[in-house]
Each structure stands twice: as structure tokens, then as C-alpha cells.
Tab-separated table of C-alpha atoms in Angstrom:
chain	number	residue	atom	x	y	z
A	10	UNK	CA	68.883	137.106	58.570
A	11	UNK	CA	67.447	134.885	55.894
A	12	UNK	CA	64.162	136.778	56.149
A	13	UNK	CA	65.974	140.047	55.657
A	14	UNK	CA	67.664	138.827	52.497
A	15	UNK	CA	64.330	137.604	51.145
A	16	UNK	CA	62.722	140.944	52.004
A	17	UNK	CA	65.505	142.792	50.228
A	18	UNK	CA	65.217	140.512	47.230
A	19	UNK	CA	61.468	141.125	47.041
A	20	UNK	CA	61.882	144.861	47.473
A	21	UNK	CA	64.655	144.900	44.899
A	22	UNK	CA	62.586	142.921	42.426
A	23	UNK	CA	59.569	145.147	43.040
A	24	UNK	CA	61.693	148.260	42.607
A	25	UNK	CA	63.251	146.929	39.462
A	26	UNK	CA	59.890	145.738	38.157
A	27	UNK	CA	58.347	149.141	38.914
A	28	UNK	CA	61.191	150.944	37.196
A	29	UNK	CA	60.905	148.571	34.256
A	30	UNK	CA	57.190	149.324	33.881
A	31	UNK	CA	57.645	153.061	34.387
A	32	UNK	CA	60.473	153.204	31.863
A	33	UNK	CA	58.469	151.426	29.130
A	34	UNK	CA	58.502	153.280	25.806
A	35	UNK	CA	55.413	155.355	25.043
A	36	UNK	CA	53.605	155.421	21.697
A	37	UNK	CA	50.785	157.393	20.083
A	38	UNK	CA	47.381	155.658	19.964
A	39	UNK	CA	46.432	153.877	16.746
A	40	UNK	CA	43.156	155.864	16.580
A	41	UNK	CA	45.058	159.159	16.557
A	42	UNK	CA	47.389	157.846	13.851
A	43	UNK	CA	44.467	156.550	11.780
A	44	UNK	CA	42.880	160.029	11.757
A	45	UNK	CA	45.844	161.587	9.900
A	46	UNK	CA	45.378	162.715	6.317
A	47	UNK	CA	48.185	162.399	3.714
A	48	UNK	CA	50.964	164.854	4.545
A	49	UNK	CA	51.215	168.286	2.875
A	50	UNK	CA	54.887	168.754	1.929
A	51	UNK	CA	54.504	172.546	1.538
A	52	UNK	CA	53.441	172.976	5.161
A	53	UNK	CA	56.027	170.331	6.009
A	54	UNK	CA	58.839	172.469	4.620
A	55	UNK	CA	57.722	175.384	6.779
A	56	UNK	CA	57.901	173.106	9.826
A	57	UNK	CA	61.259	171.765	8.725
A	58	UNK	CA	62.721	175.278	8.997
A	59	UNK	CA	60.725	176.179	12.108
A	60	UNK	CA	62.000	172.973	13.719
A	61	UNK	CA	65.640	173.613	12.902
A	62	UNK	CA	66.128	169.973	11.842
A	63	UNK	CA	69.079	170.896	9.640
A	64	UNK	CA	70.947	172.655	12.467
A	65	UNK	CA	71.826	169.258	13.939
A	66	UNK	CA	71.103	166.753	11.186
A	67	UNK	CA	72.800	168.401	8.200
A	68	UNK	CA	76.550	167.897	8.055
A	69	UNK	CA	78.508	170.207	10.416
A	70	UNK	CA	78.687	173.781	9.039
A	71	UNK	CA	76.445	173.002	6.069
A	72	UNK	CA	75.155	176.138	4.319
A	73	UNK	CA	72.455	176.830	1.730
A	74	UNK	CA	71.146	173.811	-0.172
A	75	UNK	CA	73.479	171.483	1.747
A	76	UNK	CA	71.147	171.929	4.719
A	77	UNK	CA	68.722	169.614	2.932
A	78	UNK	CA	71.240	166.766	3.020
A	79	UNK	CA	70.545	165.238	6.429
A	80	UNK	CA	73.693	163.160	6.849
A	81	UNK	CA	74.087	163.864	10.588
A	82	UNK	CA	77.409	164.078	12.377
A	83	UNK	CA	77.020	167.286	14.405
A	84	UNK	CA	78.426	166.709	17.911
A	85	UNK	CA	76.495	168.062	20.897
A	86	UNK	CA	78.565	168.299	24.067
A	87	UNK	CA	76.633	168.001	27.333
A	88	UNK	CA	77.296	167.233	30.999
A	89	UNK	CA	76.115	163.668	30.278
A	90	UNK	CA	78.524	163.053	27.413
A	91	UNK	CA	78.680	163.804	23.701
A	92	UNK	CA	75.687	163.150	21.482
A	93	UNK	CA	76.277	162.633	17.770
A	94	UNK	CA	73.332	163.594	15.543
A	95	UNK	CA	72.238	160.626	13.396
A	96	UNK	CA	71.602	160.454	9.668
A	97	UNK	CA	67.888	161.183	9.078
A	98	UNK	CA	68.064	161.272	5.300
A	99	UNK	CA	65.979	158.955	3.144
A	100	UNK	CA	68.663	156.272	3.015
A	101	UNK	CA	67.008	152.955	3.937
A	102	UNK	CA	70.125	151.619	5.651
A	103	UNK	CA	71.843	154.720	7.124
A	104	UNK	CA	68.808	157.009	7.579
A	105	UNK	CA	65.042	156.822	8.037
A	106	UNK	CA	64.076	155.896	4.461
A	107	UNK	CA	62.488	152.634	5.615
A	108	UNK	CA	60.345	154.251	8.331
A	109	UNK	CA	56.550	154.316	8.297
A	110	UNK	CA	54.616	157.453	9.259
A	111	UNK	CA	53.617	155.980	12.680
A	112	UNK	CA	57.278	155.271	13.397
A	113	UNK	CA	58.192	158.852	12.526
A	114	UNK	CA	55.349	160.259	14.656
A	115	UNK	CA	56.376	158.170	17.687
A	116	UNK	CA	59.966	159.324	17.324
A	117	UNK	CA	58.951	162.990	17.110
A	118	UNK	CA	56.339	163.261	19.853
A	119	UNK	CA	57.193	160.342	22.156
A	120	UNK	CA	60.951	159.999	21.702
A	121	UNK	CA	60.471	156.316	20.889
A	122	UNK	CA	62.456	154.566	18.144
A	123	UNK	CA	60.896	152.041	15.746
A	124	UNK	CA	62.471	149.192	17.765
A	125	UNK	CA	60.922	150.578	20.983
A	126	UNK	CA	64.144	152.085	22.377
A	127	UNK	CA	64.097	155.514	24.011
A	128	UNK	CA	65.799	158.381	22.270
A	129	UNK	CA	67.946	160.667	24.369
A	130	UNK	CA	66.360	164.089	24.876
A	131	UNK	CA	69.245	165.727	22.999
A	132	UNK	CA	66.681	165.083	20.257
A	133	UNK	CA	64.190	167.689	21.494
A	134	UNK	CA	61.031	165.583	21.467
A	135	UNK	CA	59.992	167.177	24.768
A	136	UNK	CA	59.323	170.253	22.599
A	137	UNK	CA	58.158	168.441	19.449
A	138	UNK	CA	55.554	166.657	21.580
A	139	UNK	CA	53.543	169.911	21.427
A	140	UNK	CA	53.252	169.676	17.645
A	141	UNK	CA	49.962	168.583	16.128
A	142	UNK	CA	50.202	165.079	14.682
A	143	UNK	CA	49.076	166.443	11.329
A	144	UNK	CA	52.010	168.884	11.317
A	145	UNK	CA	54.340	165.963	12.062
A	146	UNK	CA	52.796	164.040	9.159
A	147	UNK	CA	53.310	167.087	6.911
A	148	UNK	CA	56.941	167.332	8.003
A	149	UNK	CA	57.441	163.663	7.162
A	150	UNK	CA	55.904	164.253	3.722
A	151	UNK	CA	58.474	167.012	3.102
A	152	UNK	CA	61.371	164.947	4.392
A	153	UNK	CA	60.567	162.096	2.025
A	154	UNK	CA	61.336	164.533	-0.825
A	155	UNK	CA	64.906	165.035	0.440
A	156	UNK	CA	67.940	163.118	-0.853
A	157	UNK	CA	69.233	159.842	0.565
A	158	UNK	CA	72.827	159.902	1.751
A	159	UNK	CA	74.721	156.866	3.010
A	160	UNK	CA	76.998	158.496	5.639
A	161	UNK	CA	76.958	156.707	9.019
A	162	UNK	CA	77.933	159.128	11.830
A	163	UNK	CA	79.606	157.735	14.962
A	164	UNK	CA	77.822	156.605	18.118
A	165	UNK	CA	77.019	158.760	21.136
A	166	UNK	CA	79.875	158.917	23.640
A	167	UNK	CA	78.177	158.566	27.022
A	168	UNK	CA	79.299	157.255	30.416
A	169	UNK	CA	77.363	155.027	32.823
A	170	UNK	CA	74.446	155.227	33.650
A	171	UNK	CA	73.526	157.541	30.791
A	172	UNK	CA	74.488	154.897	28.249
A	173	UNK	CA	71.491	152.782	29.308
A	174	UNK	CA	68.625	153.967	27.118
A	175	UNK	CA	65.997	152.349	29.316
A	176	UNK	CA	66.760	154.912	32.051
A	177	UNK	CA	65.548	157.617	29.691
A	178	UNK	CA	62.075	156.122	30.084
A	179	UNK	CA	62.053	157.225	33.722
A	180	UNK	CA	63.315	160.659	32.732
A	181	UNK	CA	60.453	160.931	30.257
A	182	UNK	CA	57.960	160.263	33.059
A	183	UNK	CA	59.215	163.445	34.675
A	184	UNK	CA	59.854	165.717	31.724
A	185	UNK	CA	57.886	164.611	28.643
A	186	UNK	CA	54.780	166.669	29.407
A	187	UNK	CA	51.848	167.315	27.081
A	188	UNK	CA	50.992	170.773	28.445
A	189	UNK	CA	52.595	174.038	27.326
A	190	UNK	CA	54.914	175.798	29.799
A	191	UNK	CA	53.075	179.099	29.511
A	192	UNK	CA	49.319	178.960	29.902
A	193	UNK	CA	48.454	182.558	29.050
A	194	UNK	CA	50.082	185.801	27.926
A	195	UNK	CA	51.512	187.919	30.731
A	196	UNK	CA	50.686	191.169	28.935
A	197	UNK	CA	46.996	191.758	28.310
A	198	UNK	CA	47.297	193.432	24.917
A	199	UNK	CA	48.758	190.501	22.941
A	200	UNK	CA	46.678	189.489	19.914
A	201	UNK	CA	45.317	186.069	21.025
A	202	UNK	CA	45.614	184.314	17.662
A	203	UNK	CA	49.162	185.545	17.050
A	204	UNK	CA	50.175	184.726	20.624
A	205	UNK	CA	48.855	181.201	20.333
A	206	UNK	CA	50.655	180.656	17.027
A	207	UNK	CA	53.815	182.079	18.598
A	208	UNK	CA	53.555	179.758	21.585
A	209	UNK	CA	53.091	176.820	19.257
A	210	UNK	CA	56.166	177.745	17.210
A	211	UNK	CA	58.397	178.596	20.174
A	212	UNK	CA	57.448	175.818	22.608
A	213	UNK	CA	56.794	173.219	19.889
A	214	UNK	CA	58.801	172.924	16.664
A	215	UNK	CA	61.112	175.890	17.395
A	216	UNK	CA	62.257	174.229	20.675
A	217	UNK	CA	63.717	177.592	21.785
A	218	UNK	CA	63.545	176.648	25.479
A	219	UNK	CA	65.989	173.781	24.976
A	220	UNK	CA	68.813	176.352	25.003
A	221	UNK	CA	67.225	179.518	26.439
A	222	UNK	CA	65.788	177.941	29.626
A	223	UNK	CA	68.118	176.707	32.379
A	224	UNK	CA	68.132	173.023	33.338
A	225	UNK	CA	68.011	171.293	36.699
A	226	UNK	CA	70.459	168.594	37.867
A	227	UNK	CA	68.597	165.845	35.965
A	228	UNK	CA	68.638	167.852	32.748
A	229	UNK	CA	64.971	168.828	32.855
A	230	UNK	CA	63.943	172.381	31.969
A	231	UNK	CA	63.270	174.717	34.914
A	232	UNK	CA	59.906	175.993	33.766
A	233	UNK	CA	59.845	178.606	36.552
A	234	UNK	CA	62.717	180.376	34.783
A	235	UNK	CA	61.307	179.999	31.309
A	236	UNK	CA	63.566	181.584	28.637
A	237	UNK	CA	65.593	183.387	31.319
A	238	UNK	CA	68.930	182.415	29.746
A	239	UNK	CA	71.321	179.579	30.580
A	240	UNK	CA	74.956	178.516	30.381
A	241	UNK	CA	76.003	177.642	26.842
A	242	UNK	CA	76.183	173.842	26.633
A	243	UNK	CA	78.514	174.173	23.640
A	244	UNK	CA	81.141	175.982	25.723
A	245	UNK	CA	81.913	179.692	25.934
A	246	UNK	CA	79.498	182.402	26.938
A	247	UNK	CA	75.826	182.328	27.896
A	248	UNK	CA	72.620	181.723	25.987
A	249	UNK	CA	70.778	185.038	26.452
A	250	UNK	CA	67.683	185.815	28.475
A	251	UNK	CA	64.879	186.406	25.951
A	252	UNK	CA	62.142	187.414	28.374
A	253	UNK	CA	60.907	191.026	28.344
A	254	UNK	CA	63.135	192.033	31.280
A	255	UNK	CA	65.995	194.508	31.665
A	256	UNK	CA	68.485	191.659	31.371
A	257	UNK	CA	66.597	190.239	28.403
A	258	UNK	CA	64.858	191.913	25.491
A	259	UNK	CA	62.608	194.259	27.449
A	260	UNK	CA	63.828	197.168	25.325
A	261	UNK	CA	62.926	195.476	22.037
A	262	UNK	CA	59.596	196.033	20.312
A	263	UNK	CA	57.656	193.284	18.551
A	264	UNK	CA	58.938	194.590	15.234
A	265	UNK	CA	62.527	194.682	16.574
A	266	UNK	CA	62.281	190.962	17.413
A	267	UNK	CA	60.673	190.098	14.089
A	268	UNK	CA	63.350	192.101	12.239
A	269	UNK	CA	66.105	190.340	14.180
A	270	UNK	CA	64.709	186.939	13.214
A	271	UNK	CA	64.460	188.061	9.598
A	272	UNK	CA	67.752	189.927	9.159
A	273	UNK	CA	69.992	188.847	12.026
A	274	UNK	CA	70.428	192.397	13.356
A	275	UNK	CA	69.583	193.583	16.862
A	276	UNK	CA	67.958	197.025	17.320
A	277	UNK	CA	71.426	198.557	17.891
A	278	UNK	CA	72.814	196.761	14.827
A	279	UNK	CA	74.873	194.169	16.526
A	280	UNK	CA	74.581	190.972	14.509
A	281	UNK	CA	73.392	187.550	15.509
A	282	UNK	CA	76.251	185.235	16.511
A	283	UNK	CA	77.187	181.732	17.602
A	284	UNK	CA	74.659	178.917	17.353
A	285	UNK	CA	71.871	181.468	16.855
A	286	UNK	CA	73.134	182.218	13.324
A	287	UNK	CA	71.838	178.870	12.065
A	288	UNK	CA	68.553	179.385	13.934
A	289	UNK	CA	68.077	182.876	12.482
A	290	UNK	CA	68.811	181.598	8.981
A	291	UNK	CA	65.982	179.094	9.475
A	292	UNK	CA	63.612	181.757	10.848
A	293	UNK	CA	64.201	183.980	7.834
A	294	UNK	CA	62.601	181.255	5.683
A	295	UNK	CA	59.301	181.433	7.600
A	296	UNK	CA	56.382	183.653	6.558
A	297	UNK	CA	56.613	187.140	8.127
A	298	UNK	CA	53.506	186.434	10.170
A	299	UNK	CA	55.196	183.512	11.930
A	300	UNK	CA	58.118	185.726	12.954
A	301	UNK	CA	55.645	188.308	14.245
A	302	UNK	CA	53.816	185.575	16.181
A	303	UNK	CA	57.077	184.479	17.831
A	304	UNK	CA	57.774	188.103	18.759
A	305	UNK	CA	54.303	188.585	20.242
A	306	UNK	CA	54.709	185.456	22.375
A	307	UNK	CA	58.185	186.455	23.624
A	308	UNK	CA	57.009	189.967	24.522
A	309	UNK	CA	54.188	188.437	26.595
A	310	UNK	CA	56.430	186.092	28.639
A	311	UNK	CA	56.791	186.591	32.394
A	312	UNK	CA	59.932	188.796	32.746
A	313	UNK	CA	62.902	187.106	34.411
A	314	UNK	CA	63.335	189.884	36.978
B	8	UNK	CA	87.673	233.551	37.757
B	9	UNK	CA	85.713	232.435	34.757
B	10	UNK	CA	88.848	232.599	32.622
B	11	UNK	CA	90.691	230.482	35.152
B	12	UNK	CA	87.905	227.918	35.062
B	13	UNK	CA	87.957	227.837	31.282
B	14	UNK	CA	91.712	227.457	31.371
B	15	UNK	CA	91.411	224.548	33.745
B	16	UNK	CA	88.774	222.895	31.592
B	17	UNK	CA	90.888	223.383	28.475
B	18	UNK	CA	93.921	222.018	30.297
B	19	UNK	CA	91.956	219.008	31.444
B	20	UNK	CA	90.797	218.356	27.887
B	21	UNK	CA	94.324	218.695	26.474
B	22	UNK	CA	95.801	216.528	29.208
B	23	UNK	CA	92.894	214.144	29.486
B	24	UNK	CA	92.428	213.560	25.760
B	25	UNK	CA	95.845	212.155	24.859
B	26	UNK	CA	96.081	210.141	28.080
B	27	UNK	CA	92.976	208.160	27.158
B	28	UNK	CA	94.073	207.497	23.597
B	29	UNK	CA	97.608	206.549	24.615
B	30	UNK	CA	96.107	204.022	27.002
B	31	UNK	CA	93.907	202.658	24.260
B	32	UNK	CA	96.725	202.535	21.708
B	33	UNK	CA	98.720	200.226	23.958
B	34	UNK	CA	95.733	198.011	24.623
B	35	UNK	CA	94.625	195.888	21.666
B	36	UNK	CA	91.381	194.898	23.378
B	37	UNK	CA	90.363	198.551	23.810
B	38	UNK	CA	91.343	199.368	20.214
B	39	UNK	CA	89.463	196.504	18.630
B	40	UNK	CA	86.428	197.354	20.747
B	41	UNK	CA	86.582	200.948	19.496
B	42	UNK	CA	86.885	199.765	15.904
B	43	UNK	CA	83.896	197.459	16.342
B	44	UNK	CA	81.882	200.294	17.904
B	45	UNK	CA	82.531	202.294	14.772
B	46	UNK	CA	81.403	199.296	12.696
B	47	UNK	CA	78.231	199.101	14.791
B	48	UNK	CA	77.573	202.809	14.305
B	49	UNK	CA	78.115	202.490	10.551
B	50	UNK	CA	75.775	199.474	10.453
B	51	UNK	CA	73.201	201.505	12.396
B	52	UNK	CA	73.434	204.391	9.940
B	53	UNK	CA	73.393	202.160	6.847
B	54	UNK	CA	70.755	199.800	8.219
B	55	UNK	CA	68.567	202.710	9.323
B	56	UNK	CA	68.665	204.107	5.789
B	57	UNK	CA	67.948	200.695	4.280
B	58	UNK	CA	64.921	200.308	6.552
B	59	UNK	CA	63.729	203.824	5.678
B	60	UNK	CA	64.096	205.098	9.232
B	61	UNK	CA	66.797	207.586	8.217
B	62	UNK	CA	66.564	209.620	4.971
B	63	UNK	CA	69.175	208.452	2.471
B	64	UNK	CA	71.907	210.787	1.208
B	65	UNK	CA	74.922	209.683	-0.865
B	66	UNK	CA	77.328	211.334	1.613
B	67	UNK	CA	75.888	209.383	4.542
B	68	UNK	CA	76.008	206.213	2.450
B	69	UNK	CA	79.648	206.777	1.696
B	70	UNK	CA	80.439	207.529	5.355
B	71	UNK	CA	78.944	204.195	6.391
B	72	UNK	CA	80.817	202.306	3.683
B	73	UNK	CA	84.152	204.050	4.342
B	74	UNK	CA	83.974	203.305	8.097
B	75	UNK	CA	83.361	199.669	7.334
B	76	UNK	CA	86.231	199.580	4.859
B	77	UNK	CA	88.715	201.153	7.292
B	78	UNK	CA	87.681	198.624	9.924
B	79	UNK	CA	87.949	195.676	7.555
B	80	UNK	CA	91.517	196.612	6.628
B	81	UNK	CA	92.724	197.212	10.188
B	82	UNK	CA	90.624	195.092	12.500
B	83	UNK	CA	92.632	191.887	12.262
B	84	UNK	CA	95.767	193.607	13.615
B	85	UNK	CA	94.398	193.866	17.142
B	86	UNK	CA	94.292	190.204	18.174
B	87	UNK	CA	97.903	189.538	19.244
B	88	UNK	CA	98.855	186.533	21.362
B	89	UNK	CA	98.129	187.376	24.986
B	90	UNK	CA	94.966	189.358	24.263
B	91	UNK	CA	92.683	186.325	24.446
B	92	UNK	CA	91.073	187.446	27.674
B	93	UNK	CA	90.564	190.494	29.862
B	94	UNK	CA	88.879	193.820	29.289
B	95	UNK	CA	85.500	192.104	29.030
B	96	UNK	CA	86.418	190.846	25.583
B	97	UNK	CA	83.840	188.893	23.599
B	98	UNK	CA	86.443	187.531	21.187
B	99	UNK	CA	86.151	183.735	20.965
B	100	UNK	CA	89.148	181.480	21.627
B	101	UNK	CA	88.672	180.254	18.045
B	102	UNK	CA	90.386	183.448	16.787
B	103	UNK	CA	93.685	182.183	18.187
B	104	UNK	CA	93.012	178.500	17.623
B	105	UNK	CA	91.958	178.914	14.006
B	106	UNK	CA	93.969	181.850	12.657
B	107	UNK	CA	93.387	180.799	9.045
B	108	UNK	CA	89.622	180.625	9.523
B	109	UNK	CA	89.568	184.060	11.145
B	110	UNK	CA	91.753	185.496	8.355
B	111	UNK	CA	89.309	184.079	5.841
B	112	UNK	CA	86.395	185.861	7.535
B	113	UNK	CA	88.371	189.123	7.600
B	114	UNK	CA	89.125	188.684	3.900
B	115	UNK	CA	85.396	188.263	3.182
B	116	UNK	CA	84.694	191.451	5.153
B	117	UNK	CA	87.408	193.388	3.283
B	118	UNK	CA	86.298	192.047	-0.072
B	119	UNK	CA	82.711	193.219	0.592
B	120	UNK	CA	83.799	196.654	1.790
B	121	UNK	CA	86.263	197.021	-1.098
B	122	UNK	CA	83.458	196.302	-3.548
B	123	UNK	CA	81.213	198.799	-1.770
B	124	UNK	CA	83.939	201.482	-1.897
B	125	UNK	CA	84.307	200.944	-5.602
B	126	UNK	CA	80.538	201.157	-6.112
B	127	UNK	CA	80.254	204.352	-4.110
B	128	UNK	CA	82.710	206.418	-6.230
B	129	UNK	CA	83.608	209.944	-5.249
B	130	UNK	CA	80.212	211.078	-3.950
B	131	UNK	CA	78.713	207.879	-2.554
B	132	UNK	CA	76.059	205.555	-4.054
B	133	UNK	CA	73.639	207.769	-6.003
B	134	UNK	CA	70.394	206.390	-4.592
B	135	UNK	CA	69.086	204.004	-1.950
B	136	UNK	CA	68.905	201.041	-4.322
B	137	UNK	CA	72.557	201.483	-5.283
B	138	UNK	CA	73.435	201.771	-1.605
B	139	UNK	CA	71.522	198.596	-0.723
B	140	UNK	CA	73.319	196.693	-3.455
B	141	UNK	CA	76.702	197.866	-2.145
B	142	UNK	CA	76.067	197.738	1.602
B	143	UNK	CA	73.947	194.575	1.834
B	144	UNK	CA	76.886	192.208	1.205
B	145	UNK	CA	78.932	194.069	3.854
B	146	UNK	CA	76.229	193.466	6.475
B	147	UNK	CA	76.070	189.792	5.524
B	148	UNK	CA	79.666	189.313	6.592
B	149	UNK	CA	78.909	190.386	10.192
B	150	UNK	CA	77.134	187.223	11.224
B	151	UNK	CA	79.321	184.978	9.141
B	152	UNK	CA	82.251	186.002	11.355
B	153	UNK	CA	80.250	186.339	14.586
B	154	UNK	CA	78.999	182.774	14.164
B	155	UNK	CA	82.348	181.242	14.991
B	156	UNK	CA	84.549	183.975	16.380
B	157	UNK	CA	82.507	186.040	18.816
B	158	UNK	CA	81.124	184.986	22.195
B	159	UNK	CA	77.999	186.438	23.787
B	160	UNK	CA	78.297	187.165	27.479
């Protein structure tokens, strides 16, 4: 009996120790960080809109210039609890004004906070991890030009065990992957350079899959049903299928998609609605070629049916 | 025989026509869907002209604007209590939970269409630029309302 207890204790300790090691926060190598050149705020602004930062981090329902005031406070409901977007303005106490560039890079591409804690993947670093580090540095350069605001939004409202941030480290082992979901265009006639730019924007900063791809029981994206539509985490309705299928946007041309992202109108002149309004208003600020690239990538996805 | 057939067809049209519209008139979901279809058609006509896919004429411009205006003034009347669900509606629960917010969106819509009516005068906006200036703000109100008050299924 005593032996059994000892065996259990050893197993338990080993299991816990293994989990502790596996859940350790990840960071970017110092060599990679040292290779970065000073950020370009002009490119950074483009990434700011492509990344939709303001959709969660500006105050709820902010419009126009108010989207540059990153006070936080938007509430994201999920099966795991409610996440409250933090202040990421340049306030040194309430926001990220005291952060260094390496701290910002680790947050964006590794989901690791300056104190080593894991961020919850409601912050879509599993997508941002595909961004080039130089683009992240450029984004940081732009964000340092934005105003400081002292608002402190509330804490996340999560139940056990999701309130233990260390567990997110294990989740990251499964779902924080460096490779793109789609390795090549399905359709042979896609312009390779545009397609690649589109994949970068959609799978990286744009983080489109976070809503448009269904999730498994652990909250990881089901890459086999990439962009095939999913229940709306915010409540009513469904997030649409945006693959080139009958159920999706198979009837849309590349220019239809690009026009939708620019104007907010579908080919049959229905308008964009729901959470996509804020996304479309970000996309309209991108250069036309980026919208075309997104369209080329979407048209070359494997159809959902 | 042919006359009989024609008579039957005519009878079916006379009988069938009113039956459908009576049904719709008693059903706010069907009415508001019909109104929104007319809005969509007007947006398609106006948007097609703005994109250069359809040749612009002042009469067509005015038709698009007038359809929008009629919808803006009547649309809000077809969301009574009890019509929150059924009939495949895509109206969001927020319409009933936030009446004031919905009324504000309808007012924005009506204000844009009222301005466009005024700009179009008797014959419609004279050229495409005048039409764009009048119709553009109307189109902008679509997504402003759809953001909070319409659900995609």
C-alpha cells in the first residue's frame, strides 16, 4: 500500500513537473530581436488596420478617430467565460507605454506577457504569430504615436480551470503553430505573389479564421474546415462560410470580394452587418492591392463542400 | 377551349393576386421583408450606376431614391411585439430590446433619403456626380443599422 502511494506521488510529481515544463512561456530568440531595424510607423499603420486592433481595444462602439484611443473595455463572450479587452494605449500605468519592443514582440507572436504570464488566445496571437517580426516592430512604432489614456477596464470573468493562466501554456503547445494553415492555392490560376500576400494578411494580421473557422472542444481551430463558417461566439446567427463553395462565396468574383471589403456591399447589394462592419471599415483603409490579395487568397481556398 | 383556358388563368390571377397580398398585409415579417427587398433592388440600381455598370439616367436615379425614401418612412412600422421570430426573420433581438437605438437608425435612414429626395427635384439628379452626392449617404446608413440590428443566418 505504501509503495502504491509512493508510486502515485512520483507519477503525480512527474506529471505535474512535465506539465509545468510544457506550459512554460515561450519567447522570441534574442538574435531574431537584435536583427530588427527601427520600426516604420507608416507600414505600422497599415498593419494596425489590417490587424483590427481597434475592433477590440478601442472603447466599445468607437467610430472614426476614436478608434485610435485604445482604452479597451470591449467584452468578448465565449464558452470559457467573458474576456475583457485591456487598455493597450501608451499609458505607462494602464496601458503598454512602458513596454520595450521585445516585450511587444513576445506578446504579439508568442502570447507571452512581459512578466512571463500566458495571454489567453482571445488575443489572437495564434494568427499574429505568422507576422514577420519586422512588421510587428513597425506596428509598435505606429502604436507609440497614439494617445495615452488612463482607463482601466475590468478583469476577465472566467471559471476554473480557465482562470489559471499557466494552463494556457499547454494549449499553446497544441495550437500556437508557426506554419500557415493553407500551403498552396487550390485553384491553379491564382497570381502567386498576390496569393501569398493575401495568405499573409488573412492568416496573419487579419486573423479572419478566428471567427470564420469552427473550433474544436478545446477551442483550437479546426484547420480541416478552414473558413467554412462557425457559430457566432457573440450570440445570434452564424459567421458565414467564406470559402468558394455554394454555401460560401463561390458566386463572387475576385472583384466582388474586393469591392465588398472596400464598400461594405455584397454583389446583390446587401450590406455588411454585425461584427463584420468594424472589420470592413478597417479593410477600406488598406491599399486596393491588399484587398485584391485577400480576395485572390479566399477564391483559392479549398471549398467547404 | 382556348378562351376557357384564358378565363381560368385570368381568374387565377384575380383570385390568386389579392390572396397573396392579404396574407402579406397581415404578416409584418412578410411586409418588412418585401420592403427590404425593394431597398435592395434600389441599392442594386443606384450602386450599379455609381459603379458604371448601368448607364445613368435622372429618372432611374430618382426611382432608386424614391424607393429608399418610401422604405425609410414606413419600414419601422413592421416590427410589432410578437414579430421577433418566425418567417425566417433576420431581425436582431436588439430591435425590441433597444427601441430608441433602432428608432435612431431609422431616423438616420429617413434623414438621408429626405435629403436625397430634395436634391433630386422633379426630374431626378441631373448627372451621375449629383446622384452620387445624394445617394452615397443613403447607402452609408445600411450598414450602420445592419451592424446592430440585423442577424446573418
